Amino acid sequence: MAEYTFLKGDQNWWRQAVIYQIYPRSFADGNGDGIGDLKGIISRVPYLKSLGIDAVWMSPFYPSQLADGGYDVDDYRNIDPRIGTLAEFDQLIEELHKNGIRLIADLVPNHSGDQHVWFQAALKAAPGSPERNRYIFRDGKGENGEIRPSELASHFGPTAWTRITEPDGTPGQWYMHLFAKEQPDWNWDNQEVREDFLKTIRFWSDRGVDGYRVDVAHALVKDLKNGHLPERQSFDVKVMKDDGTDDLFDRDEVHEIYASWREVFNEYDPPRMAVAEAWVHANRRPAYASTKGLGQSFNFDMLGAGWRTKKVREIADYNLTAAKKSGSSTTWVLSNHDIIRHATRFAFPMVSDFAGWYKANRFTAKPDIELGTARANAMTMLLLALPGSTYIYQGEELALQEVLDIPAEDMQDPQFFRNPELGLSRDGCRVPLPWTKTGSSFGFGSGGSHLPQPSWYGSVSVETQDGVQGSTLELYRKLINLRKQLQTSEEITWHRNWFAPKLLHFSRPGGWHCVTNFGNKPVKLPAGEVLASSQPLSDGKLPANTTAWIRA
Ligand code: GLC
Ligand code: CA
C-alpha cells in the first residue's frame, strides 16, 4: 500500500467530515452484469472527488447470499466475487486516498450469514459442541423439542428461532436470529468469536481502511446466563430498558467489546474511527461515542423532525450537548439504505420516518416533488452548517426520489416479504443510480440493473444536473466545498427573530450564519454577504422552504 502522508496524523478528520454512503450493488456496474461493483466505484472516483466529500462509507461488500442485501456476511475477510476482488479493493483504497478521500467499511458483528464456515460447522457438529457455542443454539421446549425456546420475534418475521435438522436427519436444536433466518446471531460470550472480530478489524485496517460503521452495535451481548432467554415482540426503543440491564439490547457489557476494539483502532496512525448504529435511548448513545469505545454514535433524530422549526432546534441542541459530554462529535443523517429517501418524505403531507411514513402516505397522498426537493435541500443545507459529521446517502445529491412502484416480483428486501401487503420495502431507495439521461440502465452499467429503474430516472441523472446551475448536484458540490472553508470550532449560537418565528437562525464562530425559512412567506435576511442559498432569493428575501448561508 502506498503511504499518503496527508492521511497520517490527523486524529480528528472525522469530527466534522462529510461522509458519502455507497451501497455497492447499486452505485456503478463495471462489468455489465447488472450488479454494482468495485470496478464501477473506481471508475467514479473522479465524481466522488467532485463532490468534495471527506470519506466514503461502503455498505457490506463481503461474500453473501444476499438474504439481507449483504448484511448476511459469509466471510468477513473477503470480497463477494460479484463485487470484485481483494486486489480491486486495494486499488479502490489507493484511488480514494490519492484523491484525499477515506474509506469506512461496514462491520456486521451481531450475526453472520448462514453460509459462514463456522455456522456450517455448527450445523454439522453435535449439540453442546464448541462449534455450536459460537452461535446461540438451544433445545426446543415441549416433549420433542418442537416448541421454540422463547417468544422472541425477529426484525424480519414473527420469530427469531429456527429449528435445524441434525446431521442424523432428526429434527434438532433451534438457533437465534434477530434478523432473517439466514442471519444467525453470534454468541459474544464466546472468546473465539471475539478474537475473530479483532482479526477482521486488523485485516481491513492493515489494508488501509480508515474506519468502521458498526451494524446493530447495541445487540451483541444478550443475557443468556443460567438458561435465561430474552422474550420480545416489539423492537420499539420505548420497550427497551435505559439503564444497561435490558436482557436483549444495549447491555453495559457490550462496551467491554468496543473497548477491546478501540485498543486495536489505536494501533494505527491515525487511529481508525468507528460509528455505532445503535438504536438505543438517547441517554445511552454517549457510551458508544466514548473515546474509550467506538468514538461516534449515529443520532437518527432528524428522521423524525419533519418540517418543524422547534423540533429541529431541539434535536440540534440535544445532540450537540450530548456529543460535547462524550468528547465526540455528533452525526447528521436524513437518508440511508434503510429509509425512504428524504426528498420523497418531504414531498408528502405527513413527513415521518420509515414505518410511520408508509402508514400515513402510501395509499392516500400524492407527492409534491417540487416541495419535497426544496425542503430536502433546505434541510441538508441546514445540517451541513451544524457542527458534527454529515452522512449523505448515494443519490441524495441528485434529489433522487424513492422508487415507489417496484413490482412485488422484483423485490429483494426481506422486510418486504414479511408483510407484502404493507409494502414496507427498502428496495425503493436501493435502485441503481442514474448516471446518464438515456441508455441501458441510465449509465449504471452496460447490462441492465438488478432492481428495475423507473422511466423518469434519466431526467434526474448526474448527466442532467452536471454543471447546471440551480441543480441539486451543483448545490451539494458548492455547499460541501464551502463548508470546508467556513468550518471552525464546533460551536453554535442561536439567534431569535421575534417577527419571524418560523425562521431558524444560528451562527458559527467566524461569522458563518445559517438561516432556514420553515414558514410559508418570504422573510427578510439578516445583514451580510449571501454565500449560498438552496433556492434563489426573491427580491432579496429568503423564500419559504429555503436555507441561506451568510457571512456577517
Ligand atoms: C442494520 C442495517 C440493515 C440490516 C440490519 C441487519 O440495521 O442497516 O440494512 O438489515 O442491520 O444487519
Ligand atoms: Ca457488476
Coordinates of C-alpha atoms and ligand atoms in Angstrom, one line a residue:
M1 CA 0.0 0.0 0.0
A2 CA 1.3 3.4 -0.9
E3 CA 1.6 5.9 2.0
Y4 CA -0.2 9.2 1.8
T5 CA 1.3 11.4 4.3
F6 CA -1.6 13.8 4.4
L7 CA -3.8 10.9 5.8
K8 CA -1.5 10.4 8.7
G9 CA -1.5 12.2 12.0
D10 CA -4.9 13.9 11.7
Q11 CA -6.8 12.1 14.5
N12 CA -9.8 14.2 14.2
W13 CA -10.5 14.1 10.5
W14 CA -13.9 12.5 11.0
R15 CA -15.3 15.0 13.5
Q16 CA -16.8 17.4 11.0
A17 CA -16.5 15.3 7.9
V18 CA -18.9 14.8 5.1
I19 CA -19.3 11.0 4.6
Y20 CA -20.9 9.6 1.5
Q21 CA -22.6 6.2 1.8
I22 CA -22.2 3.9 -1.2
Y23 CA -24.5 0.9 -1.4
P24 CA -22.0 -1.1 -3.6
R25 CA -24.5 -3.2 -5.5
S26 CA -26.3 -0.1 -6.7
F27 CA -23.7 2.5 -7.3
A28 CA -21.9 1.7 -10.6
D29 CA -21.6 -1.6 -12.5
G30 CA -18.1 -2.0 -14.1
N31 CA -18.6 -5.4 -15.9
G32 CA -22.2 -5.2 -17.1
D33 CA -23.8 -7.9 -15.1
G34 CA -26.4 -5.6 -13.6
I35 CA -24.8 -5.5 -10.2
G36 CA -22.7 -2.6 -8.9
D37 CA -19.0 -3.5 -8.2
L38 CA -15.6 -2.2 -7.1
K39 CA -14.6 -1.6 -10.7
G40 CA -17.6 0.7 -11.1
I41 CA -16.8 2.6 -8.0
I42 CA -13.2 3.0 -9.0
S43 CA -14.4 4.5 -12.3
R44 CA -16.4 7.0 -10.4
V45 CA -13.7 8.2 -8.0
P46 CA -13.5 11.5 -10.0
Y47 CA -17.2 12.0 -9.4
L48 CA -16.7 11.4 -5.7
K49 CA -13.9 13.9 -5.7
S50 CA -16.0 16.4 -7.5
L51 CA -18.5 16.3 -4.6
G52 CA -15.8 17.4 -2.1
I53 CA -16.6 14.6 0.4
D54 CA -14.1 13.5 3.1
A55 CA -14.9 9.8 3.2
V56 CA -16.9 7.1 1.6
W57 CA -18.8 4.6 3.8
M58 CA -19.3 1.4 1.9
S59 CA -22.2 -0.9 2.9
P60 CA -21.2 -4.6 3.0
F61 CA -19.1 -5.9 0.1
Y62 CA -18.4 -9.3 1.6
P63 CA -19.3 -12.7 0.2
S64 CA -23.0 -13.1 0.9
Q65 CA -26.1 -15.0 -0.2
L66 CA -27.9 -11.6 -0.2
A67 CA -30.7 -12.7 2.1
D68 CA -30.4 -9.2 3.5
G69 CA -28.6 -7.1 0.9
G70 CA -25.1 -8.2 2.1
Y71 CA -25.8 -7.7 5.8
D72 CA -25.6 -11.5 5.9
V73 CA -21.8 -11.9 5.8
D74 CA -20.4 -15.3 4.9
D75 CA -16.8 -14.4 5.0
Y76 CA -15.7 -11.2 6.9
R77 CA -12.2 -11.1 5.3
N78 CA -13.0 -11.3 1.6
I79 CA -14.9 -9.6 -1.2
D80 CA -18.0 -11.0 -2.9
P81 CA -16.9 -12.3 -6.3
R82 CA -19.9 -10.4 -7.8
I83 CA -18.5 -7.2 -6.4
G84 CA -14.8 -7.8 -7.1
T85 CA -11.5 -9.0 -5.7
L86 CA -9.2 -8.0 -2.9
A87 CA -6.8 -6.7 -5.5
E88 CA -9.5 -4.3 -6.7
F89 CA -10.3 -3.4 -3.2
D90 CA -6.7 -2.3 -2.7
Q91 CA -6.9 -0.4 -5.9
L92 CA -10.0 1.4 -4.8
I93 CA -8.4 2.4 -1.5
E94 CA -5.4 3.7 -3.3
E95 CA -7.5 5.7 -5.8
L96 CA -9.6 7.2 -3.0
H97 CA -6.6 8.0 -0.8
K98 CA -4.8 9.6 -3.7
N99 CA -7.8 11.9 -4.0
G100 CA -8.0 12.7 -0.4
I101 CA -11.0 10.5 0.3
R102 CA -11.0 8.0 3.2
L103 CA -12.8 4.7 3.3
I104 CA -15.2 3.4 6.0
A105 CA -16.2 -0.2 5.9
D106 CA -19.4 -1.7 7.3
L107 CA -18.8 -4.2 10.1
V108 CA -21.6 -6.6 10.9
P109 CA -20.9 -8.2 14.3
N110 CA -24.3 -9.2 15.6
H111 CA -24.8 -12.0 13.1
S112 CA -23.1 -13.7 10.2
G113 CA -24.6 -15.2 7.1
D114 CA -25.7 -18.8 7.3
Q115 CA -23.1 -19.9 4.8
H116 CA -20.3 -18.8 7.1
V117 CA -17.9 -21.7 7.6
W118 CA -18.5 -21.5 11.3
F119 CA -22.2 -21.7 11.0
Q120 CA -21.9 -24.6 8.6
A121 CA -19.6 -26.3 11.0
A122 CA -22.1 -25.7 13.8
L123 CA -24.8 -27.4 11.8
K124 CA -22.6 -30.5 11.3
A125 CA -21.5 -30.7 15.0
A126 CA -23.4 -32.0 17.9
P127 CA -25.5 -30.1 20.4
G128 CA -23.3 -28.7 23.1
S129 CA -20.2 -28.8 20.9
P130 CA -17.7 -25.9 20.7
E131 CA -18.9 -25.3 17.1
R132 CA -22.5 -24.7 18.3
N133 CA -21.3 -22.5 21.1
R134 CA -20.1 -19.8 18.6
Y135 CA -23.8 -19.2 17.9
I136 CA -26.9 -19.3 20.0
F137 CA -28.3 -22.8 19.8
R138 CA -30.9 -24.1 22.3
D139 CA -33.1 -27.1 22.7
G140 CA -36.7 -26.5 22.0
K141 CA -39.4 -26.8 24.6
G142 CA -42.1 -29.5 24.6
E143 CA -41.8 -33.2 24.7
N144 CA -39.8 -33.5 21.5
G145 CA -38.3 -30.0 21.5
E146 CA -40.8 -28.9 18.9
I147 CA -41.7 -25.6 20.7
R148 CA -39.4 -22.7 20.1
P149 CA -37.1 -21.9 23.0
S150 CA -38.6 -18.4 23.7
E151 CA -41.2 -16.0 22.4
L152 CA -38.7 -13.7 20.7
A153 CA -39.7 -12.0 17.4
S154 CA -37.1 -11.2 14.7
H155 CA -36.9 -7.8 12.9
F156 CA -37.9 -9.6 9.7
G157 CA -40.5 -12.0 10.9
P158 CA -42.6 -13.4 13.7
T159 CA -39.9 -15.5 15.3
A160 CA -36.2 -15.2 16.0
W161 CA -35.8 -19.0 16.3
T162 CA -35.3 -21.5 13.5
R163 CA -35.1 -25.2 14.0
I164 CA -32.4 -27.2 12.3
T165 CA -32.2 -30.8 11.2
E166 CA -29.4 -32.6 13.0
P167 CA -26.7 -34.4 10.9
D168 CA -28.5 -37.7 11.5
G169 CA -31.7 -36.4 9.9
T170 CA -33.8 -35.9 13.0
P171 CA -35.4 -32.5 13.9
G172 CA -32.9 -30.8 16.2
Q173 CA -32.0 -27.7 18.1
W174 CA -33.0 -24.1 17.4
Y175 CA -30.8 -21.1 16.7
M176 CA -31.4 -17.5 17.4
H177 CA -31.5 -14.8 14.6
L178 CA -32.7 -11.3 15.4
F179 CA -33.0 -10.7 11.6
A180 CA -33.6 -13.1 8.8
K181 CA -33.2 -16.8 9.4
E182 CA -30.1 -16.7 7.1
Q183 CA -28.5 -14.3 9.7
P184 CA -27.7 -16.4 12.8
D185 CA -26.7 -14.3 15.8
W186 CA -23.1 -14.7 17.1
N187 CA -22.6 -15.7 20.7
W188 CA -20.5 -12.9 22.0
D189 CA -19.8 -14.7 25.3
N190 CA -17.5 -16.9 23.1
Q191 CA -13.9 -15.9 23.2
E192 CA -13.2 -17.3 19.7
V193 CA -15.9 -15.0 18.3
R194 CA -14.3 -12.0 20.0
E195 CA -10.9 -12.9 18.7
D196 CA -12.1 -13.4 15.2
F197 CA -13.5 -9.9 15.0
L198 CA -10.2 -8.4 16.2
K199 CA -8.6 -10.3 13.4
T200 CA -11.1 -8.9 10.9
I201 CA -10.5 -5.3 12.2
R202 CA -6.8 -5.8 11.7
F203 CA -7.3 -7.3 8.3
W204 CA -9.1 -4.3 6.9
S205 CA -7.1 -1.7 8.9
D206 CA -3.9 -3.2 7.5
R207 CA -5.3 -2.7 4.0
G208 CA -5.9 0.9 4.7
V209 CA -9.5 1.1 5.8
D210 CA -9.9 4.3 7.8
G211 CA -12.9 3.5 9.9
Y212 CA -15.9 1.3 10.5
R213 CA -19.7 1.7 10.6
V214 CA -20.8 -0.8 13.2
D215 CA -24.1 -2.5 12.3
V216 CA -26.7 -3.1 15.1
A217 CA -24.0 -2.2 17.6
H218 CA -26.4 -2.4 20.6
A219 CA -27.4 -6.0 20.2
L220 CA -24.2 -8.1 20.5
V221 CA -24.4 -9.0 24.2
K222 CA -27.6 -10.7 25.4
D223 CA -28.4 -12.0 28.8
L224 CA -28.2 -15.8 28.3
K225 CA -27.0 -16.7 31.7
N226 CA -28.5 -19.6 33.7
G227 CA -30.8 -20.7 31.0
H228 CA -32.3 -17.3 30.5
L229 CA -33.6 -16.4 27.1
P230 CA -34.9 -12.9 26.1
E231 CA -38.6 -12.7 25.0
R232 CA -39.9 -9.8 23.0
Q233 CA -42.5 -9.0 20.4
S234 CA -41.7 -5.3 19.7
F235 CA -38.4 -3.7 18.9
D236 CA -39.6 -0.2 19.7
V237 CA -36.8 1.6 21.6
K238 CA -39.5 2.5 24.1
V239 CA -39.8 -1.0 25.4
M240 CA -36.1 -1.2 26.0
K241 CA -34.6 -0.5 29.4
D242 CA -32.4 2.5 29.5
D243 CA -30.0 1.5 32.3
G244 CA -27.9 -1.1 30.7
T245 CA -29.7 -4.1 32.2
D246 CA -32.1 -4.8 29.3
D247 CA -31.8 -8.6 28.6
L248 CA -31.6 -8.2 24.8
F249 CA -30.2 -4.8 23.8
D250 CA -27.8 -2.1 24.9
R251 CA -26.3 -4.0 27.8
D252 CA -23.4 -2.4 29.6
E253 CA -21.2 -5.3 28.9
V254 CA -21.2 -4.5 25.2
H255 CA -18.8 -1.7 25.9
E256 CA -16.1 -4.2 27.0
I257 CA -16.1 -5.4 23.4
Y258 CA -15.8 -1.9 22.0
A259 CA -13.0 -1.1 24.4
S260 CA -11.1 -4.1 23.1
W261 CA -11.7 -2.8 19.5
R262 CA -10.6 0.7 20.5
E263 CA -7.2 -0.7 21.5
V264 CA -6.8 -2.1 18.1
F265 CA -8.1 1.0 16.4
N266 CA -5.5 3.0 18.3
E267 CA -2.6 0.8 17.0
Y268 CA -3.0 2.7 13.7
D269 CA -2.0 6.2 12.6
P270 CA -4.3 7.9 12.6
P271 CA -6.4 5.7 14.9
R272 CA -9.3 4.1 13.0
M273 CA -12.6 5.7 13.6
A274 CA -15.9 3.9 14.2
V275 CA -19.5 5.0 14.3
A276 CA -22.2 2.9 16.0
E277 CA -25.6 2.2 14.5
A278 CA -27.2 1.8 17.9
W279 CA -30.9 2.1 18.2
V280 CA -31.0 2.9 21.9
H281 CA -32.4 5.5 24.3
A282 CA -30.8 8.9 23.6
N283 CA -29.2 9.0 27.0
R284 CA -27.3 5.8 26.2
R285 CA -25.7 7.0 23.0
P286 CA -22.7 8.7 24.6
A287 CA -21.3 5.4 25.8
Y288 CA -21.0 4.2 22.2
A289 CA -19.4 7.5 21.3
S290 CA -16.9 7.4 24.1
T291 CA -13.2 7.8 23.2
K292 CA -12.7 4.5 25.0
G293 CA -15.2 2.8 22.7
L294 CA -16.3 3.2 19.1
G295 CA -15.9 7.0 19.3
Q296 CA -19.0 8.1 17.5
S297 CA -22.6 7.1 17.5
F298 CA -25.4 7.8 15.0
N299 CA -28.2 10.0 16.0
F300 CA -31.2 9.4 13.7
D301 CA -33.3 12.0 15.4
M302 CA -33.7 14.3 12.3
L303 CA -35.6 11.5 10.6
G304 CA -38.4 12.2 12.9
A305 CA -38.1 16.0 12.9
G306 CA -40.3 16.6 9.9
W307 CA -40.5 20.2 8.8
R308 CA -40.8 21.7 12.2
T309 CA -38.8 24.7 13.4
K310 CA -38.9 23.9 17.1
K311 CA -38.3 20.2 16.7
V312 CA -35.2 20.7 14.5
R313 CA -33.8 23.2 17.0
E314 CA -34.4 20.9 20.0
I315 CA -32.8 18.0 18.2
A316 CA -29.8 20.1 17.2
D317 CA -29.4 21.4 20.8
Y318 CA -29.8 18.0 22.4
N319 CA -27.3 16.2 20.2
L320 CA -24.6 18.9 20.3
T321 CA -24.8 19.0 24.0
A322 CA -24.6 15.2 24.3
A323 CA -21.7 15.0 21.9
K324 CA -19.8 17.6 23.9
K325 CA -20.3 15.5 27.0
S326 CA -18.9 12.4 25.4
G327 CA -16.0 14.1 23.8
S328 CA -17.2 13.0 20.4
S329 CA -18.9 14.9 17.6
T330 CA -22.5 14.2 16.6
T331 CA -23.8 12.9 13.3
W332 CA -26.5 14.2 11.0
V333 CA -28.5 11.8 8.8
L334 CA -31.5 12.3 6.5
S335 CA -31.3 9.2 4.4
N336 CA -29.6 5.8 4.2
H337 CA -30.2 2.4 2.7
D338 CA -32.9 1.6 5.3
I339 CA -35.2 4.5 5.0
I340 CA -37.4 6.3 2.5
R341 CA -35.4 8.9 0.6
H342 CA -35.9 12.3 2.3
A343 CA -36.7 14.1 -0.9
T344 CA -39.8 11.8 -1.0
R345 CA -40.6 12.0 2.7
F346 CA -40.7 15.8 2.4
A347 CA -42.9 15.5 -0.7
F348 CA -45.8 14.1 1.3
P349 CA -48.0 15.9 3.7
M350 CA -47.1 13.6 6.6
V351 CA -43.4 13.7 6.9
S352 CA -42.2 11.0 9.2
D353 CA -39.7 8.2 9.3
F354 CA -39.9 4.9 7.7
A355 CA -42.9 3.0 9.1
G356 CA -44.9 6.0 10.0
W357 CA -44.5 7.4 6.6
Y358 CA -45.9 4.2 4.9
K359 CA -48.9 4.1 7.2
A360 CA -49.6 7.8 6.6
N361 CA -49.0 8.2 2.9
R362 CA -48.6 5.2 0.9
F363 CA -52.2 4.6 -0.3
T364 CA -53.6 8.1 0.1
A365 CA -51.5 11.1 -0.7
K366 CA -49.9 12.4 -4.0
P367 CA -46.3 13.6 -3.8
D368 CA -45.4 17.2 -4.3
I369 CA -42.0 16.7 -5.8
E370 CA -41.1 20.3 -6.1
L371 CA -41.9 20.9 -2.4
G372 CA -40.1 17.7 -1.4
T373 CA -36.9 18.8 -3.3
A374 CA -37.0 22.3 -1.9
R375 CA -37.4 21.1 1.7
A376 CA -34.9 18.3 1.3
N377 CA -32.2 20.7 0.0
A378 CA -33.0 23.3 2.7
M379 CA -32.7 20.7 5.4
T380 CA -29.4 19.3 4.0
M381 CA -28.0 22.8 3.9
L382 CA -29.1 23.4 7.5
L383 CA -27.4 20.2 8.7
L384 CA -24.3 20.9 6.7
A385 CA -23.9 24.1 8.7
L386 CA -24.2 22.3 12.1
P387 CA -21.1 21.0 13.9
G388 CA -20.6 17.3 13.5
S389 CA -20.3 14.8 10.7
T390 CA -22.9 14.7 8.0
Y391 CA -23.6 11.3 6.4
I392 CA -25.2 11.5 3.0
Y393 CA -26.6 8.6 1.0
Q394 CA -25.8 8.0 -2.6
G395 CA -28.3 9.7 -4.9
E396 CA -29.5 12.3 -2.4
E397 CA -27.1 14.7 -4.1
L398 CA -29.5 14.3 -7.1
A399 CA -32.6 14.9 -5.0
L400 CA -33.4 11.4 -6.1
Q401 CA -37.0 10.3 -5.2
E402 CA -37.8 6.9 -3.7
V403 CA -38.9 4.4 -6.3
L404 CA -42.4 3.6 -5.1
D405 CA -43.6 1.2 -7.8
I406 CA -41.2 -1.7 -7.9
P407 CA -43.3 -4.8 -8.8
A408 CA -43.6 -7.3 -6.0
E409 CA -41.8 -10.0 -8.0
D410 CA -38.7 -7.8 -8.3
M411 CA -38.4 -7.0 -4.6
Q412 CA -35.3 -8.2 -2.8
D413 CA -35.7 -6.9 0.8
P414 CA -36.6 -9.4 3.5
Q415 CA -38.6 -6.7 5.2
F416 CA -40.9 -6.7 2.3
F417 CA -41.5 -10.4 2.4
R418 CA -42.5 -10.2 6.0
N419 CA -45.7 -8.3 5.2
P420 CA -46.0 -7.8 1.4
E421 CA -49.4 -6.1 1.8
L422 CA -47.8 -3.2 3.8
G423 CA -45.2 -2.6 1.0
L424 CA -42.6 -2.0 3.7
S425 CA -39.6 -2.4 1.4
R426 CA -36.2 -0.8 1.5
D427 CA -35.6 -1.6 -2.2
G428 CA -37.1 1.8 -3.3
C429 CA -34.0 3.6 -2.0
R430 CA -31.6 1.0 -3.3
V431 CA -32.4 1.2 -7.0
P432 CA -29.1 1.7 -9.0
L433 CA -28.1 5.3 -9.6
P434 CA -28.9 7.1 -12.9
W435 CA -25.7 8.5 -14.4
T436 CA -26.8 9.4 -17.8
K437 CA -30.0 10.8 -19.4
T438 CA -30.6 7.7 -21.6
G439 CA -29.1 4.4 -22.4
S440 CA -29.0 1.0 -20.8
S441 CA -29.7 1.4 -17.1
F442 CA -29.0 5.1 -17.4
G443 CA -25.3 4.7 -17.3
F444 CA -25.3 2.4 -14.3
G445 CA -23.7 -0.3 -16.5
S446 CA -24.0 -1.9 -19.8
G447 CA -26.1 -4.9 -18.7
G448 CA -29.3 -3.6 -17.0
S449 CA -29.8 -3.1 -13.3
H450 CA -30.6 -5.7 -10.6
L451 CA -33.6 -3.6 -9.4
P452 CA -35.7 -2.0 -12.1
Q453 CA -35.2 1.7 -12.7
P454 CA -38.2 3.9 -13.5
S455 CA -38.6 5.8 -16.8
W456 CA -38.1 9.2 -15.1
Y457 CA -34.7 8.3 -13.8
G458 CA -32.8 9.9 -16.7
S459 CA -34.3 13.3 -16.0
V460 CA -32.6 13.5 -12.6
S461 CA -29.3 11.8 -13.7
V462 CA -25.8 13.1 -13.0
E463 CA -25.5 14.0 -16.7
T464 CA -28.7 16.1 -16.5
Q465 CA -27.5 18.0 -13.5
D466 CA -23.8 18.2 -14.0
G467 CA -22.7 21.9 -14.5
V468 CA -26.3 23.1 -14.4
Q469 CA -26.7 26.0 -12.1
G470 CA -29.7 25.5 -9.7
S471 CA -29.4 21.7 -9.8
T472 CA -29.3 19.8 -6.6
L473 CA -26.0 18.2 -7.6
E474 CA -24.3 21.6 -8.1
L475 CA -25.8 22.8 -4.8
Y476 CA -24.2 19.8 -2.9
R477 CA -20.9 20.4 -4.6
K478 CA -20.9 24.1 -3.7
L479 CA -22.1 23.5 -0.1
I480 CA -19.7 20.7 0.7
N481 CA -16.7 22.7 -0.6
L482 CA -17.8 26.0 1.0
R483 CA -18.4 24.2 4.3
K484 CA -14.8 23.1 4.4
Q485 CA -13.7 26.7 4.2
L486 CA -16.2 28.0 6.8
Q487 CA -15.8 25.4 9.5
T488 CA -14.1 26.4 12.7
S489 CA -14.8 25.2 16.2
E490 CA -17.8 23.1 17.0
E491 CA -20.0 25.8 18.5
I492 CA -23.2 27.4 17.5
T493 CA -25.2 30.4 18.7
W494 CA -28.9 30.7 18.1
H495 CA -30.5 34.0 17.0
R496 CA -34.1 34.6 17.6
N497 CA -36.2 36.7 15.3
W498 CA -39.4 37.8 17.0
F499 CA -41.0 38.9 13.8
A500 CA -40.4 35.6 12.0
P501 CA -40.9 32.7 14.5
K502 CA -40.5 30.1 11.7
L503 CA -37.1 31.3 10.8
L504 CA -34.3 29.2 12.3
H505 CA -31.1 31.1 12.5
F506 CA -27.8 30.2 14.1
S507 CA -24.2 31.2 13.6
R508 CA -20.8 29.6 13.9
P509 CA -17.6 31.3 15.1
G510 CA -16.1 33.3 12.2
G511 CA -19.4 34.9 11.2
W512 CA -21.0 32.0 9.4
H513 CA -24.7 32.3 9.6
C514 CA -27.3 29.7 8.6
V515 CA -30.9 30.7 8.2
T516 CA -33.8 28.4 7.2
N517 CA -37.3 29.6 6.4
F518 CA -39.8 27.0 7.8
G519 CA -42.7 29.3 7.2
N520 CA -44.7 29.9 4.1
K521 CA -43.8 33.6 3.3
P522 CA -40.5 35.1 2.2
V523 CA -38.6 36.7 5.1
K524 CA -36.0 39.4 5.3
L525 CA -32.5 38.1 5.7
P526 CA -30.1 39.2 8.3
A527 CA -27.4 41.6 7.1
G528 CA -24.3 40.2 5.5
E529 CA -23.0 38.6 2.3
V530 CA -25.1 35.8 1.0
L531 CA -22.7 32.9 0.3
A532 CA -25.2 30.4 -1.0
S533 CA -28.9 29.6 -0.8
S534 CA -30.8 26.4 -1.5
Q535 CA -33.2 28.3 -3.9
P536 CA -32.8 31.7 -5.5
L537 CA -33.8 34.6 -3.3
S538 CA -36.9 36.5 -4.2
D539 CA -36.4 40.3 -4.1
G540 CA -33.6 39.9 -1.7
K541 CA -35.8 37.9 0.7
L542 CA -35.5 34.2 1.8
P543 CA -38.4 32.3 0.2
A544 CA -40.3 29.6 2.1
N545 CA -38.6 26.2 2.3
T546 CA -35.2 27.7 1.7
T547 CA -31.9 27.9 3.6
A548 CA -29.2 30.5 3.1
W549 CA -25.6 30.8 4.4
I550 CA -24.5 34.3 5.1
R551 CA -21.2 35.8 6.1
A552 CA -21.8 38.6 8.6
Ligands
GLC1 C1 -28.8 -2.6 10.0 C2 -28.7 -2.4 8.5 C3 -29.8 -3.0 7.8 C4 -29.8 -4.5 8.1 C5 -29.7 -4.8 9.6 C6 -29.3 -6.2 9.8 O1 -29.9 -2.0 10.5 O2 -28.6 -1.0 8.3 O3 -29.7 -2.8 6.4 O4 -30.9 -5.1 7.5 O5 -28.8 -4.0 10.3 O6 -28.0 -6.4 9.6
CA2 CA -21.0 -5.9 -11.9

